[in-house]
JSON list of C-alpha atoms in Angstrom, two decimals:
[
{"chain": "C", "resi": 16, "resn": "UNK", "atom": "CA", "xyz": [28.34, 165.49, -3.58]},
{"chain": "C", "resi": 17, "resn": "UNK", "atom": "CA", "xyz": [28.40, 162.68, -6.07]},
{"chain": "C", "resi": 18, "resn": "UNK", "atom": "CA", "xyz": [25.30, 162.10, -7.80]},
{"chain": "C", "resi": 19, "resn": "UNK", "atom": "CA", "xyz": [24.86, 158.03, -9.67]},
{"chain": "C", "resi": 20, "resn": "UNK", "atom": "CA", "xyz": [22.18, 157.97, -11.96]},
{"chain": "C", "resi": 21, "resn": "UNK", "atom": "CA", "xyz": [21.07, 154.31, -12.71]},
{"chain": "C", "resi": 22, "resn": "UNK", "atom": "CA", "xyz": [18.97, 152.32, -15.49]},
{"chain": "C", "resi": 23, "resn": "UNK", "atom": "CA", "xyz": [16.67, 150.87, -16.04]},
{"chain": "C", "resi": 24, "resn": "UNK", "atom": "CA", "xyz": [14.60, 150.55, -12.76]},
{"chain": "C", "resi": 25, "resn": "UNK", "atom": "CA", "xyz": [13.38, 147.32, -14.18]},
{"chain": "C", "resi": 26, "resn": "UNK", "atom": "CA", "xyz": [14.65, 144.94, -16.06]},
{"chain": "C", "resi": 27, "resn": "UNK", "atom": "CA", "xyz": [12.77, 141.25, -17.19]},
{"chain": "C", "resi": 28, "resn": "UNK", "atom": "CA", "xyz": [14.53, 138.89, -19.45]},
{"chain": "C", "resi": 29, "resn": "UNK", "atom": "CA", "xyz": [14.38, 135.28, -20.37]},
{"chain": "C", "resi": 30, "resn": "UNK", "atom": "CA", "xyz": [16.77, 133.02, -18.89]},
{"chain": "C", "resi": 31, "resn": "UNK", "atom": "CA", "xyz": [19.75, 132.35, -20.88]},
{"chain": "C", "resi": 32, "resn": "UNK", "atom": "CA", "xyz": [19.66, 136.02, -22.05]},
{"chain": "C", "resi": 33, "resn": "UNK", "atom": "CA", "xyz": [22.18, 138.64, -21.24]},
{"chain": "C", "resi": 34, "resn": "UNK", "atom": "CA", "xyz": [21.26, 141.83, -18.86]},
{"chain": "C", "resi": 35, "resn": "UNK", "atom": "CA", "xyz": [22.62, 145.04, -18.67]},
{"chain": "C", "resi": 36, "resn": "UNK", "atom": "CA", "xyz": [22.24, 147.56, -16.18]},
{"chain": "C", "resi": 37, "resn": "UNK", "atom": "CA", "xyz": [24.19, 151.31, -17.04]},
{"chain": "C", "resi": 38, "resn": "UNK", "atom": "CA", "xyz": [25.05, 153.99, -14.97]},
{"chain": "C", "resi": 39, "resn": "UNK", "atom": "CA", "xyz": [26.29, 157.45, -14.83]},
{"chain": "C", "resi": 40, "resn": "UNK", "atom": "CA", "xyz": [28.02, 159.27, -12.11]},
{"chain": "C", "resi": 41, "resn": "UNK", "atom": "CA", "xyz": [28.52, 163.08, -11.86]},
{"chain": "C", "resi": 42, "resn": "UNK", "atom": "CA", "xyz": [32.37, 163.70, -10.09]},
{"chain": "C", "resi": 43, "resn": "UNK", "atom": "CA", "xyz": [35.68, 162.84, -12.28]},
{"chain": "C", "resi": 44, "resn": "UNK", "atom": "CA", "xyz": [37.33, 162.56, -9.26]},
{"chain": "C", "resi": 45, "resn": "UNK", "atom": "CA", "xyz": [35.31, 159.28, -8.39]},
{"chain": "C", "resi": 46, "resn": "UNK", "atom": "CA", "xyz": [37.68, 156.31, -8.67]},
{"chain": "C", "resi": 47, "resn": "UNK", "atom": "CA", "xyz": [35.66, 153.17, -6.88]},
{"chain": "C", "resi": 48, "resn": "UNK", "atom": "CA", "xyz": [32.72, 151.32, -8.82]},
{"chain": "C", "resi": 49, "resn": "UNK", "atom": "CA", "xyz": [31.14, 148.71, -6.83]},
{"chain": "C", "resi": 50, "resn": "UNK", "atom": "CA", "xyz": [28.09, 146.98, -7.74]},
{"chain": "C", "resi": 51, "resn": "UNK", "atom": "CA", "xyz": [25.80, 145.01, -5.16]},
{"chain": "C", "resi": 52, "resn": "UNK", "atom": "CA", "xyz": [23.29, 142.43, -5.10]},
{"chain": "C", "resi": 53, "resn": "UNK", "atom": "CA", "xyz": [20.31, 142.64, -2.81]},
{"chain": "C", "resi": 54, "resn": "UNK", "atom": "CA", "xyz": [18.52, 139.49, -2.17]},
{"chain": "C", "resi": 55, "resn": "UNK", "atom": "CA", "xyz": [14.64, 139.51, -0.59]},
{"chain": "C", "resi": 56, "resn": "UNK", "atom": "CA", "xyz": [15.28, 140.00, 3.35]},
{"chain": "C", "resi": 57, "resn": "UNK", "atom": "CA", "xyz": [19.12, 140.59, 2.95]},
{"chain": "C", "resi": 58, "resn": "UNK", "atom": "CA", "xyz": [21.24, 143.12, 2.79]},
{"chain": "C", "resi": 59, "resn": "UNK", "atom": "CA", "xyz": [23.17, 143.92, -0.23]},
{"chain": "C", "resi": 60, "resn": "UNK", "atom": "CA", "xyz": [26.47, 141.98, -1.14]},
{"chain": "C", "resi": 61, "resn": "UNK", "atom": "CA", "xyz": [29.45, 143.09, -3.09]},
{"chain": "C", "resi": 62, "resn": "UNK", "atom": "CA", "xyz": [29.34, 141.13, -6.53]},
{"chain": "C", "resi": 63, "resn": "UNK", "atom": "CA", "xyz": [32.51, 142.59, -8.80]},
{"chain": "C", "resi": 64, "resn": "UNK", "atom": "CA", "xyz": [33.42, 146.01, -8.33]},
{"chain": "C", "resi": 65, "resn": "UNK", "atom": "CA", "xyz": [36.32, 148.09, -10.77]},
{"chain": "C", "resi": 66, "resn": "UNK", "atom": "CA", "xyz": [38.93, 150.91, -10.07]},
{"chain": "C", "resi": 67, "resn": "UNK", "atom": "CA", "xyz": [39.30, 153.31, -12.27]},
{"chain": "C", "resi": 68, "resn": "UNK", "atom": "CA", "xyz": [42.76, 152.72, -13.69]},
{"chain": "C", "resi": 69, "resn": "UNK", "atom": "CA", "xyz": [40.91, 149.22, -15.66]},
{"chain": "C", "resi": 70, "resn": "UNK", "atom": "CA", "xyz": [38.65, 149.49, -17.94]},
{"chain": "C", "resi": 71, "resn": "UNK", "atom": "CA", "xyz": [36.68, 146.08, -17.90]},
{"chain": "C", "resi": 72, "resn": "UNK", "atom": "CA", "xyz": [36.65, 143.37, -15.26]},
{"chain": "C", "resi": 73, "resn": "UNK", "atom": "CA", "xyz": [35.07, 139.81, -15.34]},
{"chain": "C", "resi": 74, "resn": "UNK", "atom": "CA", "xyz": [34.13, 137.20, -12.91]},
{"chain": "C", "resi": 75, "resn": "UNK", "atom": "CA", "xyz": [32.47, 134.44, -14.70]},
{"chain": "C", "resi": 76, "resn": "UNK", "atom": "CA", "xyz": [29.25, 135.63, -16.12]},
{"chain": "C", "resi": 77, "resn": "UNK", "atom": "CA", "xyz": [29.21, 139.05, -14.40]},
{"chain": "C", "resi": 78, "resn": "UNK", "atom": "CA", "xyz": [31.64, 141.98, -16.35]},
{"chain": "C", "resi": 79, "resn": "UNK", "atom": "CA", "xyz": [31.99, 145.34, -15.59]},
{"chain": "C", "resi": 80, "resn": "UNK", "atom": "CA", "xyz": [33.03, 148.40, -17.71]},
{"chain": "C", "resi": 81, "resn": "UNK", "atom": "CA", "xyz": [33.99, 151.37, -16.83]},
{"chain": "C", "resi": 82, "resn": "UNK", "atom": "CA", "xyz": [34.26, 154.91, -19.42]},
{"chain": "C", "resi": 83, "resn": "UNK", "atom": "CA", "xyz": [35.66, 157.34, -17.56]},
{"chain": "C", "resi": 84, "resn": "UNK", "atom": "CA", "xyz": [35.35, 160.12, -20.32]},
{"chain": "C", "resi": 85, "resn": "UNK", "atom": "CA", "xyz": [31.84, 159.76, -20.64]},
{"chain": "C", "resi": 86, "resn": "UNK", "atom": "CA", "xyz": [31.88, 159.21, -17.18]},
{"chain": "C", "resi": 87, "resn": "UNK", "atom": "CA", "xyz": [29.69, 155.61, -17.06]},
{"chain": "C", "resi": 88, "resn": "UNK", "atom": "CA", "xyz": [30.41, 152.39, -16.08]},
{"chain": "C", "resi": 89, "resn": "UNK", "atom": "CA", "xyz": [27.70, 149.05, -16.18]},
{"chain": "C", "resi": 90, "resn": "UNK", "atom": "CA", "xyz": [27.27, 145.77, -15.12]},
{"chain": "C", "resi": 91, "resn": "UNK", "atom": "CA", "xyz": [26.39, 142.48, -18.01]},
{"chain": "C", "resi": 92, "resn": "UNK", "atom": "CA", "xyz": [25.16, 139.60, -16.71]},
{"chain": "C", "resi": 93, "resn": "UNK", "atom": "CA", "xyz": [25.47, 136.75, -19.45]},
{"chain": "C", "resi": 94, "resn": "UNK", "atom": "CA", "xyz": [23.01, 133.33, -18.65]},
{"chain": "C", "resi": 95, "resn": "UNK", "atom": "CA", "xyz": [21.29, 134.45, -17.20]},
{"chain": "C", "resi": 96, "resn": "UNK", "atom": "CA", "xyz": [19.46, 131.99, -14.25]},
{"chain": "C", "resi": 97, "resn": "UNK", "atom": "CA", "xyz": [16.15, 132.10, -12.13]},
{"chain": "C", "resi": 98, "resn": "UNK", "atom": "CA", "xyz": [19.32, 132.84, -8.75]},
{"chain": "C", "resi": 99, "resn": "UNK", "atom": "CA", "xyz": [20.49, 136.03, -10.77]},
{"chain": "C", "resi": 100, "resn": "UNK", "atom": "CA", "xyz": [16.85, 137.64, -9.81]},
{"chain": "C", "resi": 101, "resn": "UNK", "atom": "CA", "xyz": [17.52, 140.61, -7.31]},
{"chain": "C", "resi": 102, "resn": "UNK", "atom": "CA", "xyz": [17.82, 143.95, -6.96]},
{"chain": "C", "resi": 103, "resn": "UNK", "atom": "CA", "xyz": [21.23, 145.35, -8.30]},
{"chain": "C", "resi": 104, "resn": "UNK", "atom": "CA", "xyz": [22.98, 148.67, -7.08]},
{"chain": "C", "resi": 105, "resn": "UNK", "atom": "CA", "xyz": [25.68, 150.05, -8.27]},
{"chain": "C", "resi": 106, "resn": "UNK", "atom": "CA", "xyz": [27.92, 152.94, -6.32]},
{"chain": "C", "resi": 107, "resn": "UNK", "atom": "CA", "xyz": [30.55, 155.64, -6.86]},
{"chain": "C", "resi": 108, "resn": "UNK", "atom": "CA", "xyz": [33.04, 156.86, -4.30]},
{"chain": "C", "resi": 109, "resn": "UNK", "atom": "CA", "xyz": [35.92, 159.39, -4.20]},
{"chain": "C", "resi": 110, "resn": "UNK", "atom": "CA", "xyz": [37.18, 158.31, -0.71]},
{"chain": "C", "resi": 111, "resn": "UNK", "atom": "CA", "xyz": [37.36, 153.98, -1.12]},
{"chain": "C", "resi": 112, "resn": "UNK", "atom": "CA", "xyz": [34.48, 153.87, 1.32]},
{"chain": "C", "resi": 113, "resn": "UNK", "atom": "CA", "xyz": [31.97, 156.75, 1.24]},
{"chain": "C", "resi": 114, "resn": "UNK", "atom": "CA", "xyz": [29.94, 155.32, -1.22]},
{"chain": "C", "resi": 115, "resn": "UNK", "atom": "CA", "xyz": [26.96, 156.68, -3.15]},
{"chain": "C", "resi": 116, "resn": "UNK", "atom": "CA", "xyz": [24.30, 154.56, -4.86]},
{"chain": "C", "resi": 117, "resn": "UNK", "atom": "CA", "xyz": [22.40, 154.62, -7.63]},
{"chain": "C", "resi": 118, "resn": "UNK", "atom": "CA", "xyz": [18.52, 153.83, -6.85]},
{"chain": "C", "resi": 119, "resn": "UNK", "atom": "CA", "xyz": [18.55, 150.12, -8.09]},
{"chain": "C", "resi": 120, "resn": "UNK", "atom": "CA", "xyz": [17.32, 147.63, -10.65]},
{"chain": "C", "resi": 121, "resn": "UNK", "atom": "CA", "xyz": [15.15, 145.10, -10.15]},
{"chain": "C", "resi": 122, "resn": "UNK", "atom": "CA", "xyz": [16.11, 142.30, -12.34]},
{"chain": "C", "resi": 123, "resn": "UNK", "atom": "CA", "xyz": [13.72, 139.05, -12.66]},
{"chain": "C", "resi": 124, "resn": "UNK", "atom": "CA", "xyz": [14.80, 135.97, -14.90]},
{"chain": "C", "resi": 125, "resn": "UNK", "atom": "CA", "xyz": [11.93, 134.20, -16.58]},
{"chain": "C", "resi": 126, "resn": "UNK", "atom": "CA", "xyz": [12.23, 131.06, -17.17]},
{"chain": "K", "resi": 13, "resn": "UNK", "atom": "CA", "xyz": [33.59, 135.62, 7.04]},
{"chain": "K", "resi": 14, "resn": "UNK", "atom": "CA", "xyz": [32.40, 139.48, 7.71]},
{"chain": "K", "resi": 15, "resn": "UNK", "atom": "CA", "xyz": [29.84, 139.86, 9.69]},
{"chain": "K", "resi": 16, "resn": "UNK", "atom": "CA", "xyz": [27.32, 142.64, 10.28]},
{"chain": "K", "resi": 17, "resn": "UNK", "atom": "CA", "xyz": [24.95, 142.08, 12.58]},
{"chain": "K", "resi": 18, "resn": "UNK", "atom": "CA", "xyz": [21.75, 144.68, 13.71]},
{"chain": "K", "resi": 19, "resn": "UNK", "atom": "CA", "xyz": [20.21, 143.95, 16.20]},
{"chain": "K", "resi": 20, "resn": "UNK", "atom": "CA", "xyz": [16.29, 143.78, 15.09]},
{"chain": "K", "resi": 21, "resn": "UNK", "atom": "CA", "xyz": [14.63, 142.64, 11.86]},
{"chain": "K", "resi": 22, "resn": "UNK", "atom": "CA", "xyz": [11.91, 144.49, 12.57]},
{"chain": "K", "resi": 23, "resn": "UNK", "atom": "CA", "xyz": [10.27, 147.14, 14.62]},
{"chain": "K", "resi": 24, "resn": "UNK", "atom": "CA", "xyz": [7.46, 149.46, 15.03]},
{"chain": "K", "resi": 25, "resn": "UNK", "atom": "CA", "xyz": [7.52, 152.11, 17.11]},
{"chain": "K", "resi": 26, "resn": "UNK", "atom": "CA", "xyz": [4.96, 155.20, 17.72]},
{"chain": "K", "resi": 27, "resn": "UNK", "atom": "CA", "xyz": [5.59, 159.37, 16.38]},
{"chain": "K", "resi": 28, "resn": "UNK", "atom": "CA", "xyz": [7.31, 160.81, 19.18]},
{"chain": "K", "resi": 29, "resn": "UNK", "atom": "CA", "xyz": [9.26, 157.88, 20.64]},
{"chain": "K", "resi": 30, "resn": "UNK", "atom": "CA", "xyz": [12.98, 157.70, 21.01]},
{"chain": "K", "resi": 31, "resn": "UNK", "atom": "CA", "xyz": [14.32, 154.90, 18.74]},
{"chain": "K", "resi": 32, "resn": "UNK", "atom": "CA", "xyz": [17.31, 153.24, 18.43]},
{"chain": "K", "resi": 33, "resn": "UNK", "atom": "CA", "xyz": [18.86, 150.78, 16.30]},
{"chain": "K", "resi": 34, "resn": "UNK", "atom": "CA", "xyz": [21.65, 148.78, 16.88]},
{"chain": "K", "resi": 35, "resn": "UNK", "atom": "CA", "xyz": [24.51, 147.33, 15.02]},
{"chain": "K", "resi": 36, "resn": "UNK", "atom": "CA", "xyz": [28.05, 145.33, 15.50]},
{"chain": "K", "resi": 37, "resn": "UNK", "atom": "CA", "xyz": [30.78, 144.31, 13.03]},
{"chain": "K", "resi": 38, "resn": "UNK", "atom": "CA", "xyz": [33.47, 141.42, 13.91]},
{"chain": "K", "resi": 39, "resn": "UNK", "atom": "CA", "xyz": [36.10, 141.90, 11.76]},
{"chain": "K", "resi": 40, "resn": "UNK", "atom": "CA", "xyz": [37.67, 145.44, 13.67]},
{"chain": "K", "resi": 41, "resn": "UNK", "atom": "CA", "xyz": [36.60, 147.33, 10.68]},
{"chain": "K", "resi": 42, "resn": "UNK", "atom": "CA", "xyz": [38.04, 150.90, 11.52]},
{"chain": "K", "resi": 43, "resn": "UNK", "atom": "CA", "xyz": [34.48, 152.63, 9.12]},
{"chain": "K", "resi": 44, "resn": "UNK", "atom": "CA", "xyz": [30.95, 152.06, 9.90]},
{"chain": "K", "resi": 45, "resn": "UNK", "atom": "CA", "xyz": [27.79, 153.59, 8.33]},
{"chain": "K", "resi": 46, "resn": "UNK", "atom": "CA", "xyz": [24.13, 154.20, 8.45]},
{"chain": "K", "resi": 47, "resn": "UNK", "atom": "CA", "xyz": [22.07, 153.97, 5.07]},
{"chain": "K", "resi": 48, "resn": "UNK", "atom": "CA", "xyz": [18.32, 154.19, 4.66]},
{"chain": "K", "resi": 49, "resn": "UNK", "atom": "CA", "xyz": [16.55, 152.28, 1.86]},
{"chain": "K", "resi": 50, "resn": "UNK", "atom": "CA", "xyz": [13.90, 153.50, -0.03]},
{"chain": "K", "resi": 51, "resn": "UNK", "atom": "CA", "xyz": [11.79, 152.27, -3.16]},
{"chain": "K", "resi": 52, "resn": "UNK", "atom": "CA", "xyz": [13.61, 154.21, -5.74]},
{"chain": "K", "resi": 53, "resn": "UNK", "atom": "CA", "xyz": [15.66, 156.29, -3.80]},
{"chain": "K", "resi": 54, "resn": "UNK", "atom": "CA", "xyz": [18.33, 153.36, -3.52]},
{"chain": "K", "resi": 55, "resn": "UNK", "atom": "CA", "xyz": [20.22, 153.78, -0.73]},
{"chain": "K", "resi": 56, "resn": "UNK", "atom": "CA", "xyz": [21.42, 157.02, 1.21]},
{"chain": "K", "resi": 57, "resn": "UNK", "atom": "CA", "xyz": [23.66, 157.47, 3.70]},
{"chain": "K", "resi": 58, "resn": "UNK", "atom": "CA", "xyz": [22.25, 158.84, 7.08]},
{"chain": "K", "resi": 59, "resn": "UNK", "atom": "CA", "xyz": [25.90, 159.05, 8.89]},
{"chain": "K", "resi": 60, "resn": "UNK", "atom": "CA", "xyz": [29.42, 157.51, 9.22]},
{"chain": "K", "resi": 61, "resn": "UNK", "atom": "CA", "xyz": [31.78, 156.84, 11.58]},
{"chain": "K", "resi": 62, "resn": "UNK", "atom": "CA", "xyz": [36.18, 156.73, 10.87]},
{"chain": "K", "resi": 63, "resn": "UNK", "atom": "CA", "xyz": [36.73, 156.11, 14.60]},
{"chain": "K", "resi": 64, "resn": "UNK", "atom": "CA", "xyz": [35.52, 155.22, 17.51]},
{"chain": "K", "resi": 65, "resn": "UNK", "atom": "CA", "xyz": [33.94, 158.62, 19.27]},
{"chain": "K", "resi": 66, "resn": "UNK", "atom": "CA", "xyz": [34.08, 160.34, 15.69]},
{"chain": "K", "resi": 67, "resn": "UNK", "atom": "CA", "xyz": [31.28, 160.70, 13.53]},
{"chain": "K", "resi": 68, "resn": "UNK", "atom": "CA", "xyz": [30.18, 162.15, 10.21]},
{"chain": "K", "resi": 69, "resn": "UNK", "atom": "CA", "xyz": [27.15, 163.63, 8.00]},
{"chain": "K", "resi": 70, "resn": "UNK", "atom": "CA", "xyz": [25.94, 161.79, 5.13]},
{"chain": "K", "resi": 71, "resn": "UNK", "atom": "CA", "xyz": [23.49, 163.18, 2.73]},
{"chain": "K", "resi": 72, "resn": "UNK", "atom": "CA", "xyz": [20.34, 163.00, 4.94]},
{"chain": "K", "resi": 73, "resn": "UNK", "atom": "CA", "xyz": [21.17, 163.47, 8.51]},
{"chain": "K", "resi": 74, "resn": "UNK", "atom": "CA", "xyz": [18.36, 165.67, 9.78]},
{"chain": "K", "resi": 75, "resn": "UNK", "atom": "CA", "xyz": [16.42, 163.92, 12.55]},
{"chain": "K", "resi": 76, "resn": "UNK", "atom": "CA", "xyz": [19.01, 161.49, 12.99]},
{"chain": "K", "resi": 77, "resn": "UNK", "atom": "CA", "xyz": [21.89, 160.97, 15.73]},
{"chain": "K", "resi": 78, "resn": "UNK", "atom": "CA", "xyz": [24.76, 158.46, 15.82]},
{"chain": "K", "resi": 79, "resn": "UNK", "atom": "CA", "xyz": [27.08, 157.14, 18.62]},
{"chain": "K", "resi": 80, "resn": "UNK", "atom": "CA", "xyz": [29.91, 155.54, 18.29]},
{"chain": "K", "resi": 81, "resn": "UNK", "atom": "CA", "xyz": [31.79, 153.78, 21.70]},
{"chain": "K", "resi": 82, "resn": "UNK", "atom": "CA", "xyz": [33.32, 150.65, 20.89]},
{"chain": "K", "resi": 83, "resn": "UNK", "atom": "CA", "xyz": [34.97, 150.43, 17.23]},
{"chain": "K", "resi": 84, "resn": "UNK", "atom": "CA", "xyz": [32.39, 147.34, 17.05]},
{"chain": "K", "resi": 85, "resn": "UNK", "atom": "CA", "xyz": [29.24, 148.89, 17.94]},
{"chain": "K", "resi": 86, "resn": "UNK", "atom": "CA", "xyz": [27.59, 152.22, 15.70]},
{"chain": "K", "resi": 87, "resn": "UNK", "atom": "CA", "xyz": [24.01, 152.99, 16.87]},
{"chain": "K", "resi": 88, "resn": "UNK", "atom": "CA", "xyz": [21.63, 154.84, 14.93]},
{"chain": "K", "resi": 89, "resn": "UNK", "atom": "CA", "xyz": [19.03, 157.08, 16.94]},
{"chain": "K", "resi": 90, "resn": "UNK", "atom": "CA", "xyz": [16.01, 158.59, 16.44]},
{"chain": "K", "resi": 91, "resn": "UNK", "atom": "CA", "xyz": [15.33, 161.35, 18.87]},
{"chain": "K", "resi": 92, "resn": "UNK", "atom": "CA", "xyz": [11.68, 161.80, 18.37]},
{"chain": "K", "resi": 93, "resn": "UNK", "atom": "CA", "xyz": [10.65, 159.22, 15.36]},
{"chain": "K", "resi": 94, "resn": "UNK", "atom": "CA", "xyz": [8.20, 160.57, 12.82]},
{"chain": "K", "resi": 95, "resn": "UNK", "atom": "CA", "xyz": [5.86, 158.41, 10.22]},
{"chain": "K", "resi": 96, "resn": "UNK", "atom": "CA", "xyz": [8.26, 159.97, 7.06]},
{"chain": "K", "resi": 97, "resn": "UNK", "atom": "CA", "xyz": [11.12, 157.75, 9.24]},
{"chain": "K", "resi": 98, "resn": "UNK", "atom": "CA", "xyz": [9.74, 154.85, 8.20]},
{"chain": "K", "resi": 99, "resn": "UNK", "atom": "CA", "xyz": [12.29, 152.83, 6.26]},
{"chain": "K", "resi": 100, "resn": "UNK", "atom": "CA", "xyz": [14.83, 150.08, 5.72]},
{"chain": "K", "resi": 101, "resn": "UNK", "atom": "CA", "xyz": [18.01, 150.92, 7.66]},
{"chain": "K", "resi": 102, "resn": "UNK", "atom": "CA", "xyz": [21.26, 149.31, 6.61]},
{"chain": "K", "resi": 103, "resn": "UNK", "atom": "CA", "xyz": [23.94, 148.97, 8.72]},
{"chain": "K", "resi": 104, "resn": "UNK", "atom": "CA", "xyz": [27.53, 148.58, 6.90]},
{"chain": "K", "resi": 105, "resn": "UNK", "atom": "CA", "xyz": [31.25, 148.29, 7.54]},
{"chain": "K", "resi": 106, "resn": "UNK", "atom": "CA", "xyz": [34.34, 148.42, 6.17]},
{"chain": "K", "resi": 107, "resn": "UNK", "atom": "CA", "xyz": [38.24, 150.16, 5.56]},
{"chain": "K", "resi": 108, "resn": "UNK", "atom": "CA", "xyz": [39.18, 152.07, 2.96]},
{"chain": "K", "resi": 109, "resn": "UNK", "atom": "CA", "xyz": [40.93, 149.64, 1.72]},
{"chain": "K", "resi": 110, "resn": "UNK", "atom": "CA", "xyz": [38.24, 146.70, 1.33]},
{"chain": "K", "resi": 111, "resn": "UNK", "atom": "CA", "xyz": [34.34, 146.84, 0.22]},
{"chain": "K", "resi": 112, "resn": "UNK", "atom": "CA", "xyz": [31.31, 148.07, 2.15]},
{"chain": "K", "resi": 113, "resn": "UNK", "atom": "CA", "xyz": [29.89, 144.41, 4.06]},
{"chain": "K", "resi": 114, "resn": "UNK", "atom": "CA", "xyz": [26.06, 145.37, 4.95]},
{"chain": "K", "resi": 115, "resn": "UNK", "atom": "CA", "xyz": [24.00, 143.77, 7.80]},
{"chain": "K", "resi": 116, "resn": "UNK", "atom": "CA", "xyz": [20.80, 142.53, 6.84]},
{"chain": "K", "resi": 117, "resn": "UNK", "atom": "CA", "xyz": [18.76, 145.41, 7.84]},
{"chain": "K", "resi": 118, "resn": "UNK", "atom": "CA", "xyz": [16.15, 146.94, 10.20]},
{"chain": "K", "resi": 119, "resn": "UNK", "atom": "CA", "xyz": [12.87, 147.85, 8.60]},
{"chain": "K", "resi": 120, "resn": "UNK", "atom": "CA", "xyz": [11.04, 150.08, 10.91]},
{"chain": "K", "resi": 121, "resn": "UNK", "atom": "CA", "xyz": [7.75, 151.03, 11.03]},
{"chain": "K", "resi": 122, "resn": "UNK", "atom": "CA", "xyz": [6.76, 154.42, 12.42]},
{"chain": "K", "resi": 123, "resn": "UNK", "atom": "CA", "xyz": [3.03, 154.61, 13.70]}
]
């Protein structure tokens, strides 16, 4: 099956910074990047998510990119603010809803 | 507004003892899923469901039963729960035309 390899585990950065979170995914066939923020005590929520036929998508100060030769995509996060502190996932599917994760970064804003 | 709902925020429950969690969607979502959350495992899906009646394998089904009645209702069950059960279970729902929409979760404590 489809195997998503995500970095880093952690991530700390100052607020007003920028963070970036890559990943790697094993299957060419995959076609659906979604990435997901995971509040304390909530389930994860859909944040900006790319097909593979773009190469970059933005929603205010969350982008994502997507290299489908090497087969990576990530997530930047520019301003960063103290609300932007959560766990991220990102997520690879063949099929638009069988998704598989990567294991998650843990992203605090300093202020 | 989606909305995923399971039925229990928390439980604990002791080795041996049938277990089962509960979860409904609202918005006649035709896929539903199991995932289980662990500290740097991300998330992994237990089982899915296309149909009402049908069900799937995910990636770690062993130990682990679904049913599937009423397109808004998936239940997860444990048939005899064991301590190396204990986890965050994440309900989620969706088409394959629209993202995943996750409950909140059930973290369960196996004693």
């Amino acid at each position: 099956g489809e195997n998503v390899e995500q970095h880093p585990s952690t991530l700390s950065v100052q607020e007003g910074d920028s963070a970036v979170i890559k990943c790697t995914y094993s299957d060419s066939a995959s076609n659906y990047f979604p990435w997901y923020k995971q509040e304390l005590g909530k389930g994860p929520q859909l944040i900006i998510d790319i097909r593979s036929n773009v190469g970059e998508k933005k929603d205010q100060r969350i982008a994502v990119t997507l290299n489908k030769t090497a087969k990576h995509f990530s997530l930047h996060i520019t301003e960063t603010q103290p609300e932007d502190s959560a766990v991220y996932f990102c997520a690879a599917s063949i099929r638009g809803y069988k998704l598989s994760f990567g294991a998650g970064t843990t992203v605090t804003v300093r202020a | 507004d989606v909305k995923v709902t399971q039925s229990s925020r928390y439980l604990v429950k002791r080795t041996g003892e049938k277990v089962f969690l509960e979860c409904v969607q609202d918005m006649d979502h035709e896929n539903m899923f199991w995932y289980r959350q662990d500290p740097g495992l991300g998330l992994r899906l237990i089982y899915f469901s296309y149909d009402v009646k049908m069900k799937e394998k995910g990636d770690i089904p062993e130990g682990y039963s679904v049913s599937r009645e009423k397109k808004e209702r998936f239940s997860l069950i444990l048939e005899s729960a064991s301590t190396n059960q204990t986890s965050m279970y994440l309900c989620a729902s969706g088409t394959s035309d629209s993202p995943l929409h996750f409950g909140n979760g059930t973290r369960l404590t196996v004693t």
